[in-house]
Amino acid sequence: EFLLYLALSTVMVVLVGLLGISALSSGVKARAQSEVQYSAEFLIETIARLVREAESVTFPERGATSTTLILATADPDTDPTVIELTPDGVTITRGVDAPYTIYNPATRVTMGVVTHEGESGDENLIRLLLTVVSYNPMDRQSLRAERTFTTALRVPYTSTP
């Protein structure tokens, strides 16, 4: 009778422990996915704001891709503004200032591409593609989160190199 009680107690403890580990793992995965989403949205909004504020944008020929946008601005202190999509994030150089990288230690940008999609009247359409992954130095499955984000930006008064 005592052995039966001990066996049932052991099974119950193991089951409760497995449920706890599963719940904890789900929370960690959700947090990683949230960090990826936040980082990508912040990067895209920052790039879109800088492009909207620019007087002109230099980007690749139609159909070509690049990892760099060059923005001409009205302010001589920030002209030109260069946006580079790098594995560490987005590096921005404004005028003669030192470059700075928008960086989230919890994520990495594994791919960043700007594509010139075409023209419509006095506007051009460029597509921004970012793949953001959670930083996972031990390659643990519970921390793995990856997502590709894309957005289209309508850019007036643009030029190609």
PDB file of C-alpha atoms in Angstrom, residues 43-133:
ATOM      1  CA  LEU A  43      13.230  49.815 -37.405  1.00  0.00           C
ATOM      2  CA  ILE A  44      10.596  50.115 -40.134  1.00  0.00           C
ATOM      3  CA  GLU A  45       8.974  53.162 -38.526  1.00  0.00           C
ATOM      4  CA  THR A  46      12.358  54.870 -38.120  1.00  0.00           C
ATOM      5  CA  ILE A  47      13.289  54.274 -41.766  1.00  0.00           C
ATOM      6  CA  ALA A  48       9.838  55.356 -42.993  1.00  0.00           C
ATOM      7  CA  ARG A  49      10.022  58.585 -40.959  1.00  0.00           C
ATOM      8  CA  LEU A  50      13.471  59.456 -42.317  1.00  0.00           C
ATOM      9  CA  VAL A  51      12.347  58.735 -45.895  1.00  0.00           C
ATOM     10  CA  ARG A  52       9.215  60.898 -45.469  1.00  0.00           C
ATOM     11  CA  GLU A  53      11.314  63.780 -44.122  1.00  0.00           C
ATOM     12  CA  ALA A  54      13.840  63.604 -46.992  1.00  0.00           C
ATOM     13  CA  GLU A  55      13.720  65.873 -49.993  1.00  0.00           C
ATOM     14  CA  SER A  56      15.030  63.135 -52.265  1.00  0.00           C
ATOM     15  CA  VAL A  57      16.070  59.513 -51.976  1.00  0.00           C
ATOM     16  CA  THR A  58      18.744  57.619 -53.893  1.00  0.00           C
ATOM     17  CA  PHE A  59      17.950  53.939 -54.253  1.00  0.00           C
ATOM     18  CA  PRO A  60      18.672  51.084 -56.688  1.00  0.00           C
ATOM     19  CA  GLU A  61      17.571  50.888 -60.310  1.00  0.00           C
ATOM     20  CA  ARG A  62      14.103  49.451 -60.866  1.00  0.00           C
ATOM     21  CA  GLY A  63      14.075  45.752 -60.003  1.00  0.00           C
ATOM     22  CA  ALA A  64      17.503  45.879 -58.350  1.00  0.00           C
ATOM     23  CA  THR A  65      18.131  45.492 -54.625  1.00  0.00           C
ATOM     24  CA  SER A  66      20.403  47.251 -52.186  1.00  0.00           C
ATOM     25  CA  THR A  67      21.089  47.433 -48.465  1.00  0.00           C
ATOM     26  CA  THR A  68      21.560  51.218 -48.540  1.00  0.00           C
ATOM     27  CA  LEU A  69      19.343  54.279 -48.952  1.00  0.00           C
ATOM     28  CA  ILE A  70      20.844  57.754 -49.342  1.00  0.00           C
ATOM     29  CA  LEU A  71      18.571  60.624 -48.349  1.00  0.00           C
ATOM     30  CA  ALA A  72      19.047  64.275 -49.260  1.00  0.00           C
ATOM     31  CA  THR A  73      17.700  66.588 -46.567  1.00  0.00           C
ATOM     32  CA  ALA A  74      17.108  70.329 -46.370  1.00  0.00           C
ATOM     33  CA  ASP A  75      19.204  70.601 -43.202  1.00  0.00           C
ATOM     34  CA  PRO A  76      22.929  70.854 -44.077  1.00  0.00           C
ATOM     35  CA  ASP A  77      23.798  69.242 -40.727  1.00  0.00           C
ATOM     36  CA  THR A  78      22.014  66.005 -41.702  1.00  0.00           C
ATOM     37  CA  ASP A  79      22.671  66.001 -45.461  1.00  0.00           C
ATOM     38  CA  PRO A  80      23.210  63.363 -46.665  1.00  0.00           C
ATOM     39  CA  THR A  81      21.570  60.819 -44.402  1.00  0.00           C
ATOM     40  CA  VAL A  82      22.705  57.281 -45.202  1.00  0.00           C
ATOM     41  CA  ILE A  83      20.668  54.298 -43.996  1.00  0.00           C
ATOM     42  CA  GLU A  84      22.394  50.904 -44.132  1.00  0.00           C
ATOM     43  CA  LEU A  85      20.699  47.626 -43.283  1.00  0.00           C
ATOM     44  CA  THR A  86      23.304  45.534 -41.457  1.00  0.00           C
ATOM     45  CA  PRO A  87      23.214  42.270 -39.489  1.00  0.00           C
ATOM     46  CA  ASP A  88      23.470  44.273 -36.272  1.00  0.00           C
ATOM     47  CA  GLY A  89      20.486  46.492 -37.059  1.00  0.00           C
ATOM     48  CA  VAL A  90      20.095  49.684 -39.022  1.00  0.00           C
ATOM     49  CA  THR A  91      23.099  52.003 -39.202  1.00  0.00           C
ATOM     50  CA  ILE A  92      22.314  55.669 -39.823  1.00  0.00           C
ATOM     51  CA  THR A  93      24.849  58.337 -40.700  1.00  0.00           C
ATOM     52  CA  ARG A  94      23.506  61.902 -40.713  1.00  0.00           C
ATOM     53  CA  GLY A  95      25.751  64.413 -42.441  1.00  0.00           C
ATOM     54  CA  VAL A  96      29.243  64.470 -40.961  1.00  0.00           C
ATOM     55  CA  ASP A  97      28.108  62.922 -37.666  1.00  0.00           C
ATOM     56  CA  ALA A  98      29.443  59.545 -36.638  1.00  0.00           C
ATOM     57  CA  PRO A  99      27.252  56.620 -37.670  1.00  0.00           C
ATOM     58  CA  TYR A 100      24.981  55.114 -35.058  1.00  0.00           C
ATOM     59  CA  THR A 101      23.247  51.758 -35.091  1.00  0.00           C
ATOM     60  CA  ILE A 102      19.699  51.191 -33.934  1.00  0.00           C
ATOM     61  CA  TYR A 103      20.285  48.006 -32.033  1.00  0.00           C
ATOM     62  CA  ASN A 104      18.298  45.667 -29.813  1.00  0.00           C
ATOM     63  CA  PRO A 105      20.518  43.172 -27.946  1.00  0.00           C
ATOM     64  CA  ALA A 106      17.656  40.639 -27.952  1.00  0.00           C
ATOM     65  CA  THR A 107      17.409  40.465 -31.770  1.00  0.00           C
ATOM     66  CA  ARG A 108      19.472  40.426 -34.956  1.00  0.00           C
ATOM     67  CA  VAL A 109      18.631  41.565 -38.477  1.00  0.00           C
ATOM     68  CA  THR A 110      19.622  38.642 -40.692  1.00  0.00           C
ATOM     69  CA  MET A 111      18.527  40.212 -43.959  1.00  0.00           C
ATOM     70  CA  GLY A 112      17.692  43.722 -45.024  1.00  0.00           C
ATOM     71  CA  VAL A 113      16.886  44.629 -48.604  1.00  0.00           C
ATOM     72  CA  VAL A 114      15.550  47.695 -50.388  1.00  0.00           C
ATOM     73  CA  THR A 115      13.956  47.061 -53.788  1.00  0.00           C
ATOM     74  CA  HIS A 116      12.790  49.657 -56.304  1.00  0.00           C
ATOM     75  CA  GLU A 117       9.376  48.365 -57.386  1.00  0.00           C
ATOM     76  CA  GLY A 118       8.407  51.011 -59.947  1.00  0.00           C
ATOM     77  CA  GLU A 119       7.006  54.462 -60.632  1.00  0.00           C
ATOM     78  CA  SER A 120       3.537  55.966 -60.409  1.00  0.00           C
ATOM     79  CA  GLY A 121       3.300  59.569 -61.553  1.00  0.00           C
ATOM     80  CA  ASP A 122       5.766  61.635 -59.540  1.00  0.00           C
ATOM     81  CA  GLU A 123       6.181  58.908 -56.912  1.00  0.00           C
ATOM     82  CA  ASN A 124       8.317  55.794 -56.742  1.00  0.00           C
ATOM     83  CA  LEU A 125       7.550  52.674 -54.797  1.00  0.00           C
ATOM     84  CA  ILE A 126      10.352  51.079 -52.817  1.00  0.00           C
ATOM     85  CA  ARG A 127       9.925  47.907 -50.816  1.00  0.00           C
ATOM     86  CA  LEU A 128      11.747  47.371 -47.547  1.00  0.00           C
ATOM     87  CA  LEU A 129      12.299  43.782 -46.428  1.00  0.00           C
ATOM     88  CA  LEU A 130      13.723  42.926 -42.991  1.00  0.00           C
ATOM     89  CA  THR A 131      14.203  39.493 -41.479  1.00  0.00           C
ATOM     90  CA  VAL A 132      14.578  39.752 -37.728  1.00  0.00           C
ATOM     91  CA  VAL A 133      15.505  36.849 -35.451  1.00  0.00           C
TER      92      VAL A 133
END
